[in-house]
Amino acid sequence: MSGAVSEPSPSAPPMQVHGRRLEALPDGLFIPPGALELLLESFAGPLELLLWLIRRNRMDIRDIPVAEVTRQYLLYLHEARRRNLELAAEYLLMAAWLAEIKVRMLLPVPPAADDEDCDPRLELARRLEALATVQRQAAALHTLPQAGRDFWSVYPATHSALPLAPPLVTLADVVNAWQALLLRPARKPPLAHTLTNQHTGLRQRMMELLLHCRREPRPWSFIEILPPAVDRLTLAVSLLALLELLRQQALALIDDEEGGWRIAAVAVAEERRVIFDA
């Protein structure tokens, strides 16, 4: 990296391009002014910078040449200070730790001590291996599909069920229904003595029709809901009572499967509308 920023010093390792040794930077080579700043900002800390140096020089983590790594690490810190870059305390602490390891390796090892336990590079190697494992796992996770980058979640649009509009009944439909009632063949009354009120009121007939529809909750045709009467007055009162119940929305008109319309209580009509909406 020092060769990429300034002329290579005599102590710096030789640069090679396509296997050929490069003694000086080629003429016309443009190096961005903030190249070192971008490089240092890309590291999460001094340990990651140290691992990058080891990988760049193809060194073994368990057999680190501490002197060479320390020299290159200090070159980076020196170049950063020369460019007035602010270094965190962790970078200086790592430099002190590398210097300590370098000094301890120069000291003689006691004969009775185990070589592996007395190796001052062991703790540094463990931390570097842990960091390398984390980087490999992070790279593997980065290759997995991510929401917002590789795919987008699509949710179905929710629409509320629109209420089913009641069928349009015109005055001609009412007249035709009335004519059908008049042309319906009269049934013979049962052979029984019954007492009937020949003058049924409108309110009473409304209650009778409403109870009749609620007692047997199903759609009724216009002919079924108005049984044959003994006189036209009772039949007319029944028709007015039915129209009044429809106006007050106690009864409702629903579409018939055959294209006509039927009469049902409000609860039955709402249930059939839900079925049609589904």
CSV table of C-alpha atoms in Angstrom, one decimal:
chain,number,residue,atom,x,y,z
A,1,MET,CA,0.0,0.0,0.0
A,2,SER,CA,2.9,2.3,0.7
A,3,GLY,CA,4.1,1.8,-2.9
A,4,ALA,CA,0.6,2.7,-4.1
A,5,VAL,CA,0.8,6.1,-2.3
A,6,SER,CA,4.4,7.2,-2.6
A,7,GLU,CA,7.7,6.0,-4.1
A,8,PRO,CA,8.7,2.7,-2.7
A,9,SER,CA,11.3,3.0,0.1
A,10,PRO,CA,14.3,0.8,0.2
A,11,SER,CA,12.9,-1.1,3.2
A,12,ALA,CA,9.5,-1.7,1.5
A,13,PRO,CA,8.9,-5.1,-0.2
A,14,PRO,CA,9.4,-5.0,-4.0
A,15,MET,CA,6.3,-4.5,-6.1
A,16,GLN,CA,5.5,-6.9,-8.8
A,17,VAL,CA,3.1,-6.5,-11.8
A,18,HIS,CA,2.4,-9.6,-13.9
A,19,GLY,CA,5.4,-11.3,-12.2
A,20,ARG,CA,7.8,-8.5,-13.1
A,21,ARG,CA,9.5,-6.5,-10.4
A,22,LEU,CA,8.6,-2.8,-10.3
A,23,GLU,CA,11.3,-0.5,-9.0
A,24,ALA,CA,9.4,2.7,-9.5
A,25,LEU,CA,5.9,3.8,-10.2
A,26,PRO,CA,5.1,4.1,-13.9
A,27,ASP,CA,4.7,7.5,-15.5
A,28,GLY,CA,1.2,8.7,-15.9
A,29,LEU,CA,-0.2,6.4,-13.1
A,30,PHE,CA,-3.0,8.3,-11.4
A,31,ILE,CA,-3.5,7.5,-7.7
A,32,PRO,CA,-6.6,9.1,-6.1
A,33,PRO,CA,-5.6,11.6,-3.4
A,34,GLY,CA,-7.9,9.8,-0.9
A,35,ALA,CA,-6.8,6.3,-1.6
A,36,LEU,CA,-5.4,5.6,1.8
A,37,GLU,CA,-8.3,7.3,3.5
A,38,LEU,CA,-10.7,5.0,1.7
A,39,LEU,CA,-8.6,2.0,2.5
A,40,LEU,CA,-8.4,2.7,6.2
A,41,GLU,CA,-12.1,3.6,6.4
A,42,SER,CA,-13.0,0.2,4.9
A,43,PHE,CA,-11.6,-1.7,7.9
A,44,ALA,CA,-13.7,-2.2,11.0
A,45,GLY,CA,-10.6,-2.1,13.2
A,46,PRO,CA,-6.9,-2.8,13.5
A,47,LEU,CA,-7.4,-6.5,13.7
A,48,GLU,CA,-9.1,-6.5,10.3
A,49,LEU,CA,-6.3,-4.4,8.9
A,50,LEU,CA,-3.8,-6.8,10.2
A,51,LEU,CA,-5.7,-9.8,8.7
A,52,TRP,CA,-5.7,-8.0,5.4
A,53,LEU,CA,-1.9,-7.5,5.5
A,54,ILE,CA,-1.5,-11.2,6.3
A,55,ARG,CA,-3.7,-12.3,3.4
A,56,ARG,CA,-2.1,-9.9,1.0
A,57,ASN,CA,1.3,-11.3,1.7
A,58,ARG,CA,0.0,-14.9,1.8
A,59,MET,CA,1.2,-15.6,5.3
A,60,ASP,CA,0.1,-18.4,7.6
A,61,ILE,CA,-2.0,-17.2,10.5
A,62,ARG,CA,-0.5,-19.8,12.9
A,63,ASP,CA,3.0,-18.9,11.8
A,64,ILE,CA,3.0,-15.1,11.5
A,65,PRO,CA,6.3,-13.4,10.7
A,66,VAL,CA,5.8,-10.8,13.4
A,67,ALA,CA,8.7,-8.6,12.4
A,68,GLU,CA,7.5,-8.2,8.8
A,69,VAL,CA,3.9,-7.8,9.7
A,70,THR,CA,4.8,-5.2,12.3
A,71,ARG,CA,6.9,-3.3,9.9
A,72,GLN,CA,4.1,-3.1,7.3
A,73,TYR,CA,1.5,-2.2,9.9
A,74,LEU,CA,3.7,0.7,11.2
A,75,LEU,CA,4.2,1.9,7.6
A,76,TYR,CA,0.4,2.2,7.3
A,77,LEU,CA,0.2,4.1,10.6
A,78,HIS,CA,3.1,6.4,9.6
A,79,GLU,CA,1.5,7.1,6.2
A,80,ALA,CA,-1.9,7.8,7.9
A,81,ARG,CA,-0.3,10.3,10.3
A,82,ARG,CA,1.6,12.0,7.4
A,83,ARG,CA,-1.7,12.6,5.8
A,84,ASN,CA,-3.2,13.9,9.0
A,85,LEU,CA,-5.7,11.1,9.4
A,86,GLU,CA,-7.2,10.6,12.8
A,87,LEU,CA,-6.4,7.1,14.1
A,88,ALA,CA,-8.4,5.4,16.8
A,89,ALA,CA,-6.7,4.3,20.0
A,90,GLU,CA,-7.3,0.7,18.9
A,91,TYR,CA,-4.8,1.1,16.0
A,92,LEU,CA,-2.1,2.4,18.4
A,93,LEU,CA,-2.9,-0.4,20.9
A,94,MET,CA,-2.4,-3.0,18.2
A,95,ALA,CA,0.9,-1.5,17.3
A,96,ALA,CA,2.1,-1.7,20.9
A,97,TRP,CA,0.9,-5.3,21.1
A,98,LEU,CA,2.8,-6.3,17.9
A,99,ALA,CA,5.9,-4.6,19.3
A,100,GLU,CA,5.5,-6.6,22.6
A,101,ILE,CA,5.1,-9.9,20.7
A,102,LYS,CA,8.2,-9.0,18.6
A,103,VAL,CA,10.2,-8.4,21.8
A,104,ARG,CA,9.0,-11.5,23.5
A,105,MET,CA,10.0,-13.6,20.5
A,106,LEU,CA,13.6,-12.3,20.8
A,107,LEU,CA,13.8,-13.4,24.4
A,108,PRO,CA,15.1,-16.9,25.2
A,109,VAL,CA,12.4,-19.5,26.1
A,110,PRO,CA,12.9,-21.5,29.3
A,111,PRO,CA,13.8,-25.1,28.6
A,112,ALA,CA,11.0,-26.5,30.9
A,113,ALA,CA,8.2,-24.4,29.2
A,114,ASP,CA,6.0,-25.8,26.5
A,115,ASP,CA,6.8,-24.3,23.1
A,116,GLU,CA,3.1,-24.0,22.2
A,117,ASP,CA,2.1,-22.3,25.5
A,118,CYS,CA,5.0,-19.9,25.4
A,119,ASP,CA,4.4,-18.7,21.8
A,120,PRO,CA,3.4,-15.1,22.2
A,121,ARG,CA,1.7,-15.2,18.7
A,122,LEU,CA,-0.9,-17.7,19.9
A,123,GLU,CA,-3.5,-15.3,21.2
A,124,LEU,CA,-3.2,-13.1,18.1
A,125,ALA,CA,-3.6,-16.1,15.9
A,126,ARG,CA,-6.8,-17.1,17.7
A,127,ARG,CA,-8.3,-13.7,17.3
A,128,LEU,CA,-7.4,-13.6,13.6
A,129,GLU,CA,-8.9,-17.0,13.0
A,130,ALA,CA,-12.1,-16.0,14.7
A,131,LEU,CA,-12.3,-12.8,12.6
A,132,ALA,CA,-11.6,-14.8,9.4
A,133,THR,CA,-14.5,-17.2,10.4
A,134,VAL,CA,-16.8,-14.3,10.9
A,135,GLN,CA,-15.9,-12.8,7.5
A,136,ARG,CA,-16.5,-16.1,5.8
A,137,GLN,CA,-19.9,-16.6,7.4
A,138,ALA,CA,-20.8,-13.0,6.6
A,139,ALA,CA,-19.9,-13.5,2.9
A,140,ALA,CA,-22.0,-16.7,2.8
A,141,LEU,CA,-25.0,-14.9,4.3
A,142,HIS,CA,-24.5,-12.0,1.8
A,143,THR,CA,-25.0,-14.5,-1.1
A,144,LEU,CA,-28.4,-15.5,0.2
A,145,PRO,CA,-31.5,-13.8,-1.2
A,146,GLN,CA,-32.4,-10.7,0.7
A,147,ALA,CA,-35.7,-8.9,0.8
A,148,GLY,CA,-35.6,-5.6,-1.0
A,149,ARG,CA,-32.4,-6.5,-2.9
A,150,ASP,CA,-33.2,-9.8,-4.6
A,151,PHE,CA,-36.9,-10.1,-4.2
A,152,TRP,CA,-39.9,-8.0,-3.0
A,153,SER,CA,-42.8,-9.2,-1.0
A,154,VAL,CA,-46.2,-8.8,-2.6
A,155,TYR,CA,-49.4,-8.9,-0.6
A,156,PRO,CA,-52.8,-9.4,-2.1
A,157,ALA,CA,-55.0,-6.3,-2.1
A,158,THR,CA,-57.9,-6.5,0.3
A,159,HIS,CA,-61.2,-5.3,-0.9
A,160,SER,CA,-64.3,-5.0,1.2
A,161,ALA,CA,-67.4,-6.8,-0.2
A,162,LEU,CA,-69.7,-4.5,-1.9
A,163,PRO,CA,-73.3,-4.7,-0.8
A,164,LEU,CA,-75.6,-6.4,-3.2
A,165,ALA,CA,-78.0,-3.9,-4.6
A,166,PRO,CA,-81.6,-5.0,-4.3
A,167,PRO,CA,-83.4,-5.6,-7.6
A,168,LEU,CA,-85.3,-2.7,-9.1
A,169,VAL,CA,-89.0,-3.2,-8.8
A,170,THR,CA,-91.2,-1.0,-10.9
A,171,LEU,CA,-94.9,-0.3,-10.7
A,172,ALA,CA,-95.5,-2.6,-13.6
A,173,ASP,CA,-94.1,-5.5,-11.6
A,174,VAL,CA,-96.4,-4.7,-8.7
A,175,VAL,CA,-99.4,-4.6,-11.1
A,176,ASN,CA,-98.4,-7.9,-12.7
A,177,ALA,CA,-98.0,-9.6,-9.3
A,178,TRP,CA,-101.5,-8.3,-8.4
A,179,GLN,CA,-102.9,-9.7,-11.6
A,180,ALA,CA,-101.3,-13.1,-10.8
A,181,LEU,CA,-102.9,-13.1,-7.4
A,182,LEU,CA,-106.3,-12.4,-8.9
A,183,LEU,CA,-105.9,-15.0,-11.6
A,184,ARG,CA,-104.8,-17.7,-9.2
A,185,PRO,CA,-107.3,-20.4,-8.8
A,186,ALA,CA,-109.1,-20.3,-5.5
A,187,ARG,CA,-108.6,-23.2,-3.1
A,188,LYS,CA,-111.5,-24.7,-1.4
A,189,PRO,CA,-111.6,-23.8,2.3
A,190,PRO,CA,-111.1,-26.7,4.7
A,191,LEU,CA,-114.2,-28.4,6.1
A,192,ALA,CA,-114.0,-26.7,9.5
A,193,HIS,CA,-115.8,-24.0,11.3
A,194,THR,CA,-113.4,-21.1,11.7
A,195,LEU,CA,-114.0,-17.6,13.0
A,196,THR,CA,-112.2,-15.0,10.9
A,197,ASN,CA,-112.1,-11.3,11.2
A,198,GLN,CA,-113.3,-9.9,8.0
A,199,HIS,CA,-111.9,-6.5,8.7
A,200,THR,CA,-108.2,-7.1,9.3
A,201,GLY,CA,-106.2,-3.9,10.0
A,202,LEU,CA,-103.0,-2.9,8.3
A,203,ARG,CA,-100.8,-3.1,11.4
A,204,GLN,CA,-102.1,-6.5,12.3
A,205,ARG,CA,-101.5,-7.9,8.8
A,206,MET,CA,-98.0,-6.5,8.9
A,207,MET,CA,-97.3,-8.4,12.1
A,208,GLU,CA,-98.7,-11.6,10.6
A,209,LEU,CA,-96.6,-11.3,7.5
A,210,LEU,CA,-93.4,-10.5,9.5
A,211,LEU,CA,-93.9,-13.4,11.9
A,212,HIS,CA,-94.7,-15.7,9.0
A,213,CYS,CA,-91.4,-14.9,7.3
A,214,ARG,CA,-89.4,-15.1,10.5
A,215,ARG,CA,-91.0,-18.4,11.5
A,216,GLU,CA,-89.9,-20.1,8.4
A,217,PRO,CA,-86.7,-18.2,7.3
A,218,ARG,CA,-86.5,-18.8,3.6
A,219,PRO,CA,-87.1,-16.7,0.5
A,220,TRP,CA,-90.8,-16.5,-0.4
A,221,SER,CA,-92.3,-15.8,-3.8
A,222,PHE,CA,-95.0,-13.1,-4.0
A,223,ILE,CA,-97.6,-15.7,-4.6
A,224,GLU,CA,-96.6,-17.8,-1.6
A,225,ILE,CA,-96.4,-15.1,1.0
A,226,LEU,CA,-100.0,-13.9,0.2
A,227,PRO,CA,-102.3,-16.8,0.6
A,228,PRO,CA,-105.7,-16.8,-1.1
A,229,ALA,CA,-108.2,-14.7,0.8
A,230,VAL,CA,-111.9,-14.9,0.9
A,231,ASP,CA,-112.3,-11.4,-0.4
A,232,ARG,CA,-110.4,-8.7,-2.3
A,233,LEU,CA,-110.3,-6.4,0.7
A,234,THR,CA,-108.2,-8.7,2.8
A,235,LEU,CA,-106.0,-9.4,-0.2
A,236,ALA,CA,-105.5,-5.6,-0.8
A,237,VAL,CA,-104.7,-5.1,2.9
A,238,SER,CA,-102.1,-7.9,2.7
A,239,LEU,CA,-100.5,-6.3,-0.4
A,240,LEU,CA,-100.3,-2.9,1.3
A,241,ALA,CA,-98.9,-4.5,4.5
A,242,LEU,CA,-96.2,-6.2,2.4
A,243,LEU,CA,-95.2,-3.0,0.6
A,244,GLU,CA,-95.1,-1.1,4.0
A,245,LEU,CA,-92.8,-3.8,5.4
A,246,LEU,CA,-90.5,-3.5,2.4
A,247,ARG,CA,-90.5,0.3,2.8
A,248,GLN,CA,-89.6,0.0,6.5
A,249,GLN,CA,-86.8,-2.5,5.5
A,250,ALA,CA,-88.3,-5.2,7.8
A,251,LEU,CA,-88.4,-7.4,4.7
A,252,ALA,CA,-86.1,-7.3,1.8
A,253,LEU,CA,-86.1,-8.2,-1.9
A,254,ILE,CA,-83.5,-10.6,-3.2
A,255,ASP,CA,-82.7,-11.9,-6.6
A,256,ASP,CA,-84.1,-15.2,-7.7
A,257,GLU,CA,-82.2,-17.9,-9.5
A,258,GLU,CA,-84.7,-17.7,-12.3
A,259,GLY,CA,-84.1,-14.0,-12.8
A,260,GLY,CA,-87.0,-12.8,-10.7
A,261,TRP,CA,-87.1,-11.6,-7.1
A,262,ARG,CA,-88.3,-13.0,-3.8
A,263,ILE,CA,-89.2,-11.7,-0.4
A,264,ALA,CA,-87.4,-12.7,2.8
A,265,ALA,CA,-86.7,-11.4,6.2
A,266,VAL,CA,-83.7,-9.1,6.6
A,267,ALA,CA,-81.5,-11.7,8.3
A,268,VAL,CA,-82.1,-14.2,5.4
A,269,ALA,CA,-81.5,-11.5,2.8
A,270,GLU,CA,-78.2,-10.5,4.4
A,271,GLU,CA,-77.1,-14.2,4.5
A,272,ARG,CA,-77.8,-14.7,0.8
A,273,ARG,CA,-75.9,-11.5,0.0
A,274,VAL,CA,-72.9,-12.8,1.8
A,275,ILE,CA,-73.1,-16.0,-0.1
A,276,PHE,CA,-73.4,-14.2,-3.4
A,277,ASP,CA,-70.4,-12.0,-2.5
A,278,ALA,CA,-68.2,-15.0,-1.6
